[in-house]
């Protein structure tokens, strides 16, 4: 898990790859929606089933992994005390797009929801970073 300052260095991805921008994340979400999976964008990206997700078995939140993204609920690292949390509940992913001096855009998938959420936490949080080929 990386804080956004590590993402911003440009050194996390090998040559030919990069951390997706907020616009690239939106493009992925739009593609999933336009591909007939509106309302289940998060499920379409989660690993198949519930193996690693703390889920009550609700079929509306079942991971489908339609696009081989295989999102896992790695949780996050707290910005104030460094503790790890939400493992099994959430998959957080940074974008490379800054929102404001202290914040940057990210996406999150939840064990209890079928969508992809977008928000701007403070940059000190530790989240996963997915890569996109240039």
PDB file of N, CA and C in Angstrom, residues 1-13 19 94-96 123-127 129:
ATOM      1  N   UNK A   1       0.855  -1.175   0.000  1.00  0.00           N
ATOM      2  CA  UNK A   1       0.000   0.000   0.000  1.00  0.00           C
ATOM      3  C   UNK A   1       0.898   1.234   0.000  1.00  0.00           C
ATOM      4  N   UNK A   2       0.531   2.207  -0.791  1.00  0.00           N
ATOM      5  CA  UNK A   2       1.350   3.394  -0.985  1.00  0.00           C
ATOM      6  C   UNK A   2       0.576   4.648  -0.629  1.00  0.00           C
ATOM      7  N   UNK A   3       1.268   5.651  -0.092  1.00  0.00           N
ATOM      8  CA  UNK A   3       0.613   6.943   0.028  1.00  0.00           C
ATOM      9  C   UNK A   3       0.699   7.634  -1.332  1.00  0.00           C
ATOM     10  N   UNK A   4      -0.061   8.708  -1.508  1.00  0.00           N
ATOM     11  CA  UNK A   4      -0.127   9.328  -2.829  1.00  0.00           C
ATOM     12  C   UNK A   4       1.196   9.989  -3.201  1.00  0.00           C
ATOM     13  N   UNK A   5       1.976  10.369  -2.224  1.00  0.00           N
ATOM     14  CA  UNK A   5       3.269  10.985  -2.520  1.00  0.00           C
ATOM     15  C   UNK A   5       4.175   9.989  -3.248  1.00  0.00           C
ATOM     16  N   UNK A   6       4.077   8.707  -2.902  1.00  0.00           N
ATOM     17  CA  UNK A   6       4.834   7.676  -3.623  1.00  0.00           C
ATOM     18  C   UNK A   6       4.293   7.519  -5.040  1.00  0.00           C
ATOM     19  N   UNK A   7       2.983   7.592  -5.188  1.00  0.00           N
ATOM     20  CA  UNK A   7       2.364   7.515  -6.521  1.00  0.00           C
ATOM     21  C   UNK A   7       2.853   8.677  -7.375  1.00  0.00           C
ATOM     22  N   UNK A   8       2.930   9.851  -6.786  1.00  0.00           N
ATOM     23  CA  UNK A   8       3.293  11.071  -7.510  1.00  0.00           C
ATOM     24  C   UNK A   8       4.750  11.096  -7.975  1.00  0.00           C
ATOM     25  N   UNK A   9       5.599  10.251  -7.427  1.00  0.00           N
ATOM     26  CA  UNK A   9       7.006  10.245  -7.852  1.00  0.00           C
ATOM     27  C   UNK A   9       7.165   9.752  -9.286  1.00  0.00           C
ATOM     28  N   UNK A  10       6.208   8.956  -9.754  1.00  0.00           N
ATOM     29  CA  UNK A  10       6.328   8.367 -11.088  1.00  0.00           C
ATOM     30  C   UNK A  10       7.252   7.173 -11.113  1.00  0.00           C
ATOM     31  N   UNK A  11       7.715   6.724  -9.937  1.00  0.00           N
ATOM     32  CA  UNK A  11       8.685   5.628  -9.869  1.00  0.00           C
ATOM     33  C   UNK A  11       8.069   4.275  -9.511  1.00  0.00           C
ATOM     34  N   UNK A  12       6.756   4.200  -9.321  1.00  0.00           N
ATOM     35  CA  UNK A  12       6.137   2.928  -8.945  1.00  0.00           C
ATOM     36  C   UNK A  12       5.948   1.995 -10.132  1.00  0.00           C
ATOM     37  N   UNK A  13       5.783   2.555 -11.306  1.00  0.00           N
ATOM     38  CA  UNK A  13       5.506   1.746 -12.489  1.00  0.00           C
ATOM     39  C   UNK A  13       6.776   1.544 -13.319  1.00  0.00           C
ATOM     40  N   UNK A  19       0.436   4.744 -13.387  1.00  0.00           N
ATOM     41  CA  UNK A  19      -0.735   4.751 -12.510  1.00  0.00           C
ATOM     42  C   UNK A  19      -1.837   5.481 -13.273  1.00  0.00           C
ATOM     43  N   UNK A  94      -5.464   4.193  -5.826  1.00  0.00           N
ATOM     44  CA  UNK A  94      -5.126   5.574  -6.153  1.00  0.00           C
ATOM     45  C   UNK A  94      -5.277   5.839  -7.646  1.00  0.00           C
ATOM     46  N   UNK A  95      -5.525   7.096  -7.971  1.00  0.00           N
ATOM     47  CA  UNK A  95      -5.302   7.599  -9.320  1.00  0.00           C
ATOM     48  C   UNK A  95      -4.051   8.479  -9.218  1.00  0.00           C
ATOM     49  N   UNK A  96      -3.542   8.898 -10.341  1.00  0.00           N
ATOM     50  CA  UNK A  96      -2.376   9.785 -10.320  1.00  0.00           C
ATOM     51  C   UNK A  96      -2.784  11.252 -10.356  1.00  0.00           C
ATOM     52  N   UNK A 123      -3.766  12.648   1.019  1.00  0.00           N
ATOM     53  CA  UNK A 123      -2.699  11.920   0.331  1.00  0.00           C
ATOM     54  C   UNK A 123      -1.881  11.007   1.237  1.00  0.00           C
ATOM     55  N   UNK A 124      -2.012  11.150   2.540  1.00  0.00           N
ATOM     56  CA  UNK A 124      -1.215  10.348   3.458  1.00  0.00           C
ATOM     57  C   UNK A 124      -1.746   8.935   3.649  1.00  0.00           C
ATOM     58  N   UNK A 125      -2.976   8.658   3.204  1.00  0.00           N
ATOM     59  CA  UNK A 125      -3.513   7.294   3.316  1.00  0.00           C
ATOM     60  C   UNK A 125      -2.697   6.336   2.458  1.00  0.00           C
ATOM     61  N   UNK A 126      -2.673   5.088   2.862  1.00  0.00           N
ATOM     62  CA  UNK A 126      -2.010   4.051   2.083  1.00  0.00           C
ATOM     63  C   UNK A 126      -3.037   3.215   1.346  1.00  0.00           C
ATOM     64  N   UNK A 127      -2.991   3.256   0.016  1.00  0.00           N
ATOM     65  CA  UNK A 127      -3.894   2.491  -0.833  1.00  0.00           C
ATOM     66  C   UNK A 127      -3.082   1.710  -1.855  1.00  0.00           C
ATOM     67  N   UNK A 129      -2.104   0.517  -5.740  1.00  0.00           N
ATOM     68  CA  UNK A 129      -1.915   1.223  -7.003  1.00  0.00           C
ATOM     69  C   UNK A 129      -1.954   0.199  -8.135  1.00  0.00           C
TER      70      UNK A 129
END
